[in-house]
Amino acid sequence: MKIEDNKPLDDLNTFGLKVSAQYFAEVNSVEEFRELMEMEIYKTNKKLILGGGSNILFTDCVKGLVVKNSIKGISILSETETEVILKANAGEVWHEFVLWCIERNYAGIENLSLIPGLVGAAPMQNIGAYGVEIKDVFQELEAINMESGEIVKFVLSDCEFGYRESVFKNKCKGKFFIASVTFKLTKLSSPKAIYQFKTDYGDIKNILSDMRAYELSIKAVSDAVIQIRNSKLPNPKELGNAGSFFKNPTISKEQFDKLVLQYPIMPSYPSAEKSGMKQITQLPNVPIAYKIPAGWLIEQCGWKGKVVGNTGSHKSQALVLVNYGNANGKEIWNLALEIQKSVREKFGIEIMPEVNVV
Ligand code: FAD
Ligand code: EPU
């Protein structure tokens, strides 16, 4: 096992920040991770697992050991006439896995096309986009207890998935290395398969009709999602960013009723979740809370498109903070704190980071 000292992480974080790791190791298998666990450098240092670095803000160089997950492999565990159970190892690139499924006509994750990062990080925040979250197709995952080396299985209920939340961001934070994730997808090649395409979110239907997708397919939905994403979100290869910097906040019905009198155009979505953690599938008849797009709140505070030194809020999506080239992590974090403060002062709403700040 090769351990590198002062390893630059510039290409391993999508903000493009120039930082390094005190110690760095790349693991290609569960066995290699266990081998690493036996080493003194592992036992005596703080550890950070790194996937694609697309949801991380490094505010400084990393003290301790960064473990880059590169465990590859996709396998079919079982299948029926209409469903397939697939296991993807943590180091697979998420979008490549999505495309692999689309090629085989396995449906369920096409709305999650083009989300950067690796499979292993997907359960961390229950990645979601365009009306789908991974919890919708999640079967189980295997993780290594980073203290004992024991392999532990987590089924859906163990993961405590919520909006951009899971047990791995909360009580299990820093305790498990996610090694593989198993999904249950629908085999569209089967005439008996029953599948509901998810095309209600945003502009998907309009784009599909512009694309003249006469026959609805998972490839068409994926292409529509890719088109929308490319029109709104900056490509990290061209402009450093980590997607939405903040989560969309949920406010109580009482607070919503007061704010909407002041801001009648405020966009909102009825929410069944009071906090990010509680998973309720059925919306009550009367919403108990409302989700407000953080992008709107930030735009209303005047931040959209504003450049502050080497950083700023993106011109097409206020929720995305960007690195114009020479920003450091502290600068981006300071901007985030300023934005958070102004939203609090104007609306009395606390917006919380989605990005993992280290
Ligand atoms: P990293 O950034 O490397 O890690 C994220 C966190 O997970 C860190 O705390 C890390 O320590 C931990 N971690 C990583 N791998 C493991 C593992 N194997 N075991 C244990 N812990 C681990 N997210 C969405 O949900 N929806 C979107 O639509 C979306 N759009 C985005 C668009 C852009 C342009 C960008 C840059 C990001 C976007 N994101 C989105 C955020 C990001 O892509 C996801 O959160 C993704 O899952 C992060 O994967 P990663 O491998 O890059 O994780
Ligand atoms: N809006 C503005 N100004 C802006 C941006 C957004 O007013 O600058 C308002 C508009 O009313 C718009 C609404 O916000 O209709 C929603 O915007 P959008 O559809 O772009 O989605 P979002 O809520 O900003 C969320 C996720 C994205 C995900 C998309 C699509 C969060 C924090 N972000 O963004 O995820 O791709 O929906 O599902 O939930 C990420 O997590 O990194 C990410 C990019």
XYZ file of C-alpha atoms and ligand atoms in Angstrom:
455
model
C 0.000 0.000 0.000
C 1.510 3.290 -1.137
C 1.159 6.240 1.222
C 1.891 9.643 -0.270
C 2.919 12.667 1.813
C 1.618 16.176 1.083
C -0.463 14.939 -1.823
C -2.061 17.778 -3.838
C -5.859 17.475 -3.927
C -6.338 20.195 -6.578
C -7.787 17.738 -9.104
C -9.684 15.805 -6.468
C -12.130 18.534 -5.443
C -14.573 20.156 -7.880
C -14.107 23.609 -6.307
C -10.587 23.286 -7.748
C -9.052 24.428 -4.475
C -5.297 24.202 -4.153
C -4.960 22.104 -1.023
C -3.032 19.002 -0.043
C -3.434 16.001 2.220
C -0.814 15.321 4.888
C -1.060 11.603 4.036
C -2.911 10.026 1.123
C -3.788 6.456 0.141
C -5.915 5.079 -2.679
C -7.802 1.819 -2.130
C -8.917 -0.418 -4.988
C -10.584 -3.183 -2.979
C -12.066 -3.981 0.415
C -8.952 -6.076 1.107
C -6.723 -3.055 0.443
C -8.808 -0.954 2.824
C -8.369 -3.614 5.503
C -4.641 -3.761 4.752
C -4.508 0.000 5.249
C -6.316 -0.365 8.582
C -3.407 -2.470 9.846
C -0.902 0.306 9.198
C 0.389 2.612 11.912
C -0.414 5.673 9.821
C -4.091 4.639 9.769
C -4.222 3.864 13.484
C -2.611 7.122 14.580
C -4.246 9.671 12.288
C -7.592 11.308 11.650
C -9.172 9.873 8.510
C -11.219 11.414 5.685
C -12.801 9.305 2.935
C -12.763 11.005 -0.449
C -14.878 10.114 -3.467
C -15.062 12.533 -6.392
C -14.696 15.582 -4.127
C -17.863 17.146 -5.583
C -19.562 17.871 -2.271
C -16.611 18.998 -0.184
C -15.209 22.405 0.709
C -11.642 22.228 1.973
C -11.076 25.295 4.136
C -7.426 24.305 4.623
C -4.923 21.555 3.889
C -6.086 18.255 5.379
C -4.296 17.071 8.493
C -4.224 13.283 8.769
C -4.962 10.582 6.217
C -7.152 11.020 3.139
C -8.381 7.686 1.759
C -9.422 7.886 -1.883
C -12.034 5.298 -2.714
C -11.404 3.636 -6.100
C -13.184 0.287 -5.649
C -14.626 -0.535 -9.063
C -17.106 -3.102 -10.306
C -20.793 -3.580 -11.118
C -22.547 -6.934 -10.806
C -26.042 -8.359 -11.126
C -26.910 -10.137 -7.884
C -30.285 -11.494 -8.929
C -33.159 -10.831 -11.275
C -36.772 -11.692 -11.837
C -38.723 -11.219 -15.034
C -39.346 -7.555 -14.202
C -36.683 -6.469 -11.704
C -32.928 -6.553 -11.329
C -30.841 -6.290 -8.172
C -27.539 -4.599 -8.999
C -24.499 -4.059 -6.838
C -22.201 -1.155 -7.690
C -18.913 -0.802 -5.885
C -18.239 2.512 -4.225
C -15.553 3.730 -6.638
C -17.761 3.590 -9.734
C -18.469 7.024 -11.203
C -22.154 7.703 -10.509
C -23.058 9.061 -13.945
C -21.249 6.199 -15.714
C -23.268 3.764 -13.595
C -26.471 5.578 -14.619
C -25.497 5.284 -18.295
C -24.621 1.588 -17.819
C -28.158 1.013 -16.481
C -29.789 3.030 -19.273
C -27.931 0.995 -21.932
C -29.435 -2.164 -20.458
C -32.893 -0.624 -20.117
C -32.839 -0.798 -16.304
C -35.096 2.014 -15.097
C -35.112 4.004 -11.873
C -32.085 6.296 -11.786
C -32.296 8.095 -15.148
C -33.509 11.296 -13.419
C -30.246 11.257 -11.459
C -28.145 11.602 -14.621
C -25.052 13.797 -14.575
C -24.788 14.134 -10.796
C -21.018 14.281 -10.218
C -19.217 12.008 -7.780
C -18.959 8.326 -7.019
C -21.478 5.639 -6.088
C -20.096 5.344 -2.526
C -21.019 8.921 -1.672
C -24.530 8.731 -3.139
C -26.145 7.404 0.077
C -24.313 9.984 2.221
C -26.831 12.691 1.367
C -29.401 10.505 -0.413
C -28.618 12.231 -3.705
C -31.659 13.593 -5.441
C -32.727 15.469 -8.545
C -35.762 15.962 -10.756
C -38.206 14.138 -8.506
C -36.084 11.075 -7.620
C -33.814 10.258 -4.679
C -31.631 7.181 -4.348
C -33.758 5.988 -1.448
C -36.462 5.241 -4.067
C -34.364 2.440 -5.617
C -32.080 1.607 -2.699
C -31.866 -2.012 -1.571
C -28.925 -2.110 0.850
C -25.304 -1.134 1.236
C -22.166 -2.671 2.648
C -19.890 -0.551 4.777
C -16.697 -1.222 6.683
C -16.622 -0.186 10.312
C -13.559 2.076 10.313
C -12.606 1.046 13.874
C -13.138 -2.714 13.844
C -12.906 -3.575 10.126
C -16.202 -5.467 10.370
C -18.429 -5.408 7.259
C -21.888 -4.141 8.155
C -25.030 -4.266 5.996
C -27.410 -1.311 6.085
C -30.932 -1.832 4.742
C -33.252 1.050 3.837
C -34.582 1.632 7.345
C -31.036 1.652 8.836
C -29.978 4.510 6.550
C -32.504 7.044 7.913
C -32.686 8.768 4.541
C -34.254 12.198 4.355
C -33.868 15.206 2.081
C -30.069 15.436 1.582
C -29.665 13.429 4.795
C -28.727 9.986 6.038
C -27.458 8.270 9.147
C -23.941 8.599 7.647
C -24.087 12.396 7.944
C -25.370 12.155 11.489
C -24.880 9.509 14.152
C -22.614 7.357 11.957
C -20.566 10.310 10.692
C -16.931 9.347 10.094
C -17.516 5.805 11.349
C -18.106 3.815 8.138
C -16.462 3.428 4.789
C -19.238 2.683 2.276
C -17.865 -0.091 0.033
C -20.808 -0.939 -2.230
C -24.433 -0.015 -2.823
C -27.189 -2.348 -4.071
C -30.141 -1.050 -6.082
C -33.447 -2.516 -7.240
C -34.304 -1.366 -10.776
C -37.092 -2.152 -13.235
C -36.362 -4.181 -16.384
C -38.119 -2.219 -19.099
C -37.265 -4.931 -21.630
C -39.915 -7.070 -19.955
C -43.452 -6.591 -21.325
C -44.711 -7.337 -17.813
C -42.735 -4.514 -16.172
C -44.845 -1.716 -14.691
C -42.993 1.576 -14.570
C -43.978 5.165 -13.991
C -41.643 7.651 -15.718
C -41.000 10.699 -13.531
C -41.432 13.684 -15.833
C -43.390 16.093 -13.640
C -40.465 18.052 -12.237
C -39.630 21.433 -13.758
C -39.118 21.527 -17.487
C -38.693 17.800 -18.213
C -41.964 17.502 -20.145
C -41.294 20.667 -22.209
C -37.785 19.533 -23.083
C -39.053 16.073 -24.025
C -41.579 17.582 -26.387
C -38.916 19.916 -27.870
C -36.699 16.868 -28.338
C -39.548 15.194 -30.210
C -39.221 12.142 -27.998
C -42.327 10.507 -29.417
C -41.611 7.383 -27.522
C -40.897 8.009 -23.883
C -37.767 6.137 -22.817
C -35.292 6.286 -19.967
C -32.664 7.526 -22.438
C -34.980 10.410 -23.451
C -35.612 11.341 -19.801
C -31.884 11.173 -19.065
C -31.100 13.379 -22.076
C -33.749 15.900 -20.980
C -32.324 16.015 -17.449
C -28.797 16.443 -18.858
C -29.995 19.309 -21.065
C -31.646 21.119 -18.119
C -28.641 20.601 -15.872
C -26.209 21.858 -18.528
C -28.286 25.005 -19.000
C -28.310 25.893 -15.289
C -25.343 24.419 -13.499
C -21.756 25.455 -14.186
C -19.469 22.631 -15.287
C -16.886 22.201 -12.504
C -14.218 21.557 -15.150
C -14.754 25.132 -16.364
C -15.768 26.888 -13.134
C -15.050 25.365 -9.735
C -18.176 24.606 -7.685
C -19.851 21.897 -5.623
C -23.434 22.191 -6.895
C -25.969 23.653 -4.459
C -24.008 25.063 -1.554
C -27.027 25.162 0.767
C -30.029 22.893 1.252
C -33.481 24.246 0.509
C -34.890 25.191 3.927
C -38.193 23.940 5.315
C -40.273 26.413 7.292
C -43.366 25.937 9.437
C -46.840 26.704 8.090
C -47.079 29.624 10.561
C -43.856 31.197 9.297
C -44.889 30.550 5.692
C -48.291 32.226 6.198
C -46.580 35.373 7.540
C -43.859 35.533 4.856
C -46.176 34.963 1.936
C -48.148 38.103 2.892
C -44.917 40.088 2.624
C -43.579 38.225 -0.453
C -46.585 36.971 -2.455
C -44.335 35.742 -5.305
C -42.202 33.566 -3.010
C -41.942 30.088 -4.617
C -42.741 27.211 -2.250
C -43.483 23.489 -2.151
C -45.664 21.832 0.500
C -43.477 19.527 2.519
C -44.182 16.477 4.610
C -40.842 16.740 6.369
C -40.547 19.059 9.337
C -36.835 18.408 9.564
C -34.559 16.809 7.005
C -34.499 13.505 8.855
C -38.085 12.331 9.040
C -39.173 10.251 6.103
C -42.881 10.518 5.380
C -44.127 9.343 2.030
C -47.715 10.569 2.164
C -48.396 14.319 2.176
C -51.018 15.243 4.781
C -54.110 17.042 3.397
C -52.987 20.269 5.019
C -49.231 20.823 4.632
C -47.434 21.074 7.950
C -44.462 22.820 6.443
C -43.147 24.392 3.247
C -39.880 24.064 1.411
C -38.576 27.349 -0.012
C -35.910 27.344 -2.762
C -32.725 28.701 -1.190
C -31.741 29.992 -4.657
C -34.710 32.383 -4.571
C -33.927 33.577 -1.027
C -30.295 34.215 -1.992
C -31.283 35.994 -5.196
C -33.721 38.233 -3.259
C -30.846 39.226 -0.986
C -29.001 40.539 -4.051
C -26.284 37.881 -4.281
C -27.079 36.290 -7.645
C -24.223 36.834 -10.101
C -22.298 38.920 -7.558
C -18.512 38.510 -7.654
C -16.746 38.820 -4.301
C -12.962 38.672 -4.753
C -12.178 35.273 -6.255
C -15.569 33.820 -5.519
C -19.269 34.571 -5.905
C -22.808 33.311 -6.423
C -23.379 31.969 -9.945
C -25.243 34.126 -12.476
C -27.656 31.345 -13.556
C -28.142 29.616 -10.179
C -27.718 31.729 -7.063
C -27.440 28.604 -4.884
C -24.156 27.611 -6.515
C -21.040 29.284 -5.112
C -18.114 29.334 -7.509
C -14.343 29.651 -7.552
C -13.246 32.099 -10.255
C -9.795 30.554 -10.229
C -7.744 31.611 -7.252
C -10.161 31.357 -4.353
C -9.212 29.521 -1.223
C -11.675 27.537 0.855
C -11.825 30.142 3.647
C -12.896 32.815 1.152
C -15.735 30.606 -0.118
C -16.754 29.734 3.424
C -16.746 33.420 4.439
C -18.996 34.225 1.474
C -21.318 31.380 2.491
C -21.526 32.813 6.029
C -22.317 36.288 4.642
C -25.076 34.855 2.450
C -26.467 32.816 5.338
C -26.518 35.954 7.515
C -28.314 38.086 4.953
C -31.009 35.423 4.387
C -31.470 35.178 8.161
C -31.780 38.961 8.508
C -34.167 39.470 5.578
C -36.392 36.407 5.944
C -35.722 34.991 9.427
C -34.792 31.697 7.729
C -31.648 29.726 8.537
C -30.160 28.124 5.412
C -27.817 25.236 6.148
C -24.864 24.063 4.024
C -25.367 20.980 1.916
C -21.652 20.846 1.133
C -19.404 19.034 3.635
C -17.086 21.676 5.075
C -13.734 20.305 6.301
P -17.232 13.583 -1.971
O -17.402 15.033 -2.225
O -15.896 13.002 -2.242
O -17.634 13.261 -0.471
C -18.823 13.764 0.091
C -18.929 13.298 1.544
O -19.112 11.890 1.594
C -17.663 13.572 2.357
O -18.060 13.850 3.680
C -16.905 12.256 2.294
O -16.043 12.067 3.405
C -18.035 11.258 2.298
N -17.768 10.027 1.541
C -17.483 9.953 0.217
N -17.382 8.668 -0.160
C -17.580 7.914 0.944
C -17.577 6.504 1.187
N -17.341 5.620 0.223
N -17.814 6.078 2.453
C -18.053 6.975 3.449
N -18.049 8.316 3.272
C -17.826 8.777 2.032
N -26.089 16.325 -5.329
C -27.393 15.949 -5.387
O -27.881 15.260 -4.476
N -28.181 16.301 -6.431
C -27.734 17.035 -7.461
O -28.475 17.334 -8.380
C -26.370 17.443 -7.445
N -25.858 18.198 -8.434
C -24.562 18.591 -8.394
C -24.056 19.362 -9.459
C -22.743 19.774 -9.468
C -22.227 20.596 -10.631
C -21.881 19.405 -8.403
C -20.436 19.797 -8.428
C -22.358 18.660 -7.346
C -23.715 18.240 -7.325
N -24.257 17.481 -6.277
C -25.565 17.067 -6.328
C -23.440 17.137 -5.099
C -22.559 15.874 -5.307
O -22.424 15.556 -6.662
C -23.127 14.652 -4.575
O -23.271 14.928 -3.218
C -22.232 13.417 -4.734
O -22.884 12.288 -4.225
C -20.889 13.566 -4.042
O -20.082 12.474 -4.437
P -18.515 12.489 -4.289
O -18.020 11.123 -4.624
O -17.931 13.594 -5.088
O -18.361 12.764 -2.746
N -34.534 30.026 -7.998
C -34.407 31.389 -8.059
N -33.167 31.908 -8.340
C -32.101 31.124 -8.574
C -32.229 29.728 -8.498
C -33.463 29.188 -8.210
O -35.357 32.132 -7.866
O -31.018 31.682 -8.821
C -35.870 29.445 -7.682
C -36.809 29.351 -8.881
O -38.102 29.643 -8.415
C -36.741 27.905 -9.277
C -36.547 27.230 -7.929
O -35.713 28.140 -7.206
O -37.926 27.482 -9.892
C -35.903 25.858 -7.984
O -34.683 25.938 -8.720
P -34.055 24.633 -9.392
O -35.089 23.892 -10.153
O -32.820 25.068 -10.103
O -33.718 23.716 -8.194
P -33.038 23.975 -6.774
O -34.083 23.830 -5.735
O -32.240 25.235 -6.780
C -32.532 21.476 -6.328
C -31.356 20.699 -5.822
C -30.402 20.389 -6.953
C -31.137 19.551 -7.993
C -32.337 20.351 -8.500
C -33.199 19.532 -9.423
C -31.086 21.292 -3.501
C -30.298 22.033 -2.489
N -30.688 21.425 -4.757
O -32.033 22.741 -6.739
O -29.340 19.606 -6.440
O -30.296 19.222 -9.062
O -33.162 20.757 -7.393
O -33.860 18.549 -8.689
O -32.030 20.579 -3.162
C -27.192 19.718 -5.401
O -27.706 19.133 -4.453
O -25.984 20.025 -5.442
C -28.029 20.066 -6.553
C -27.578 20.713 -7.622
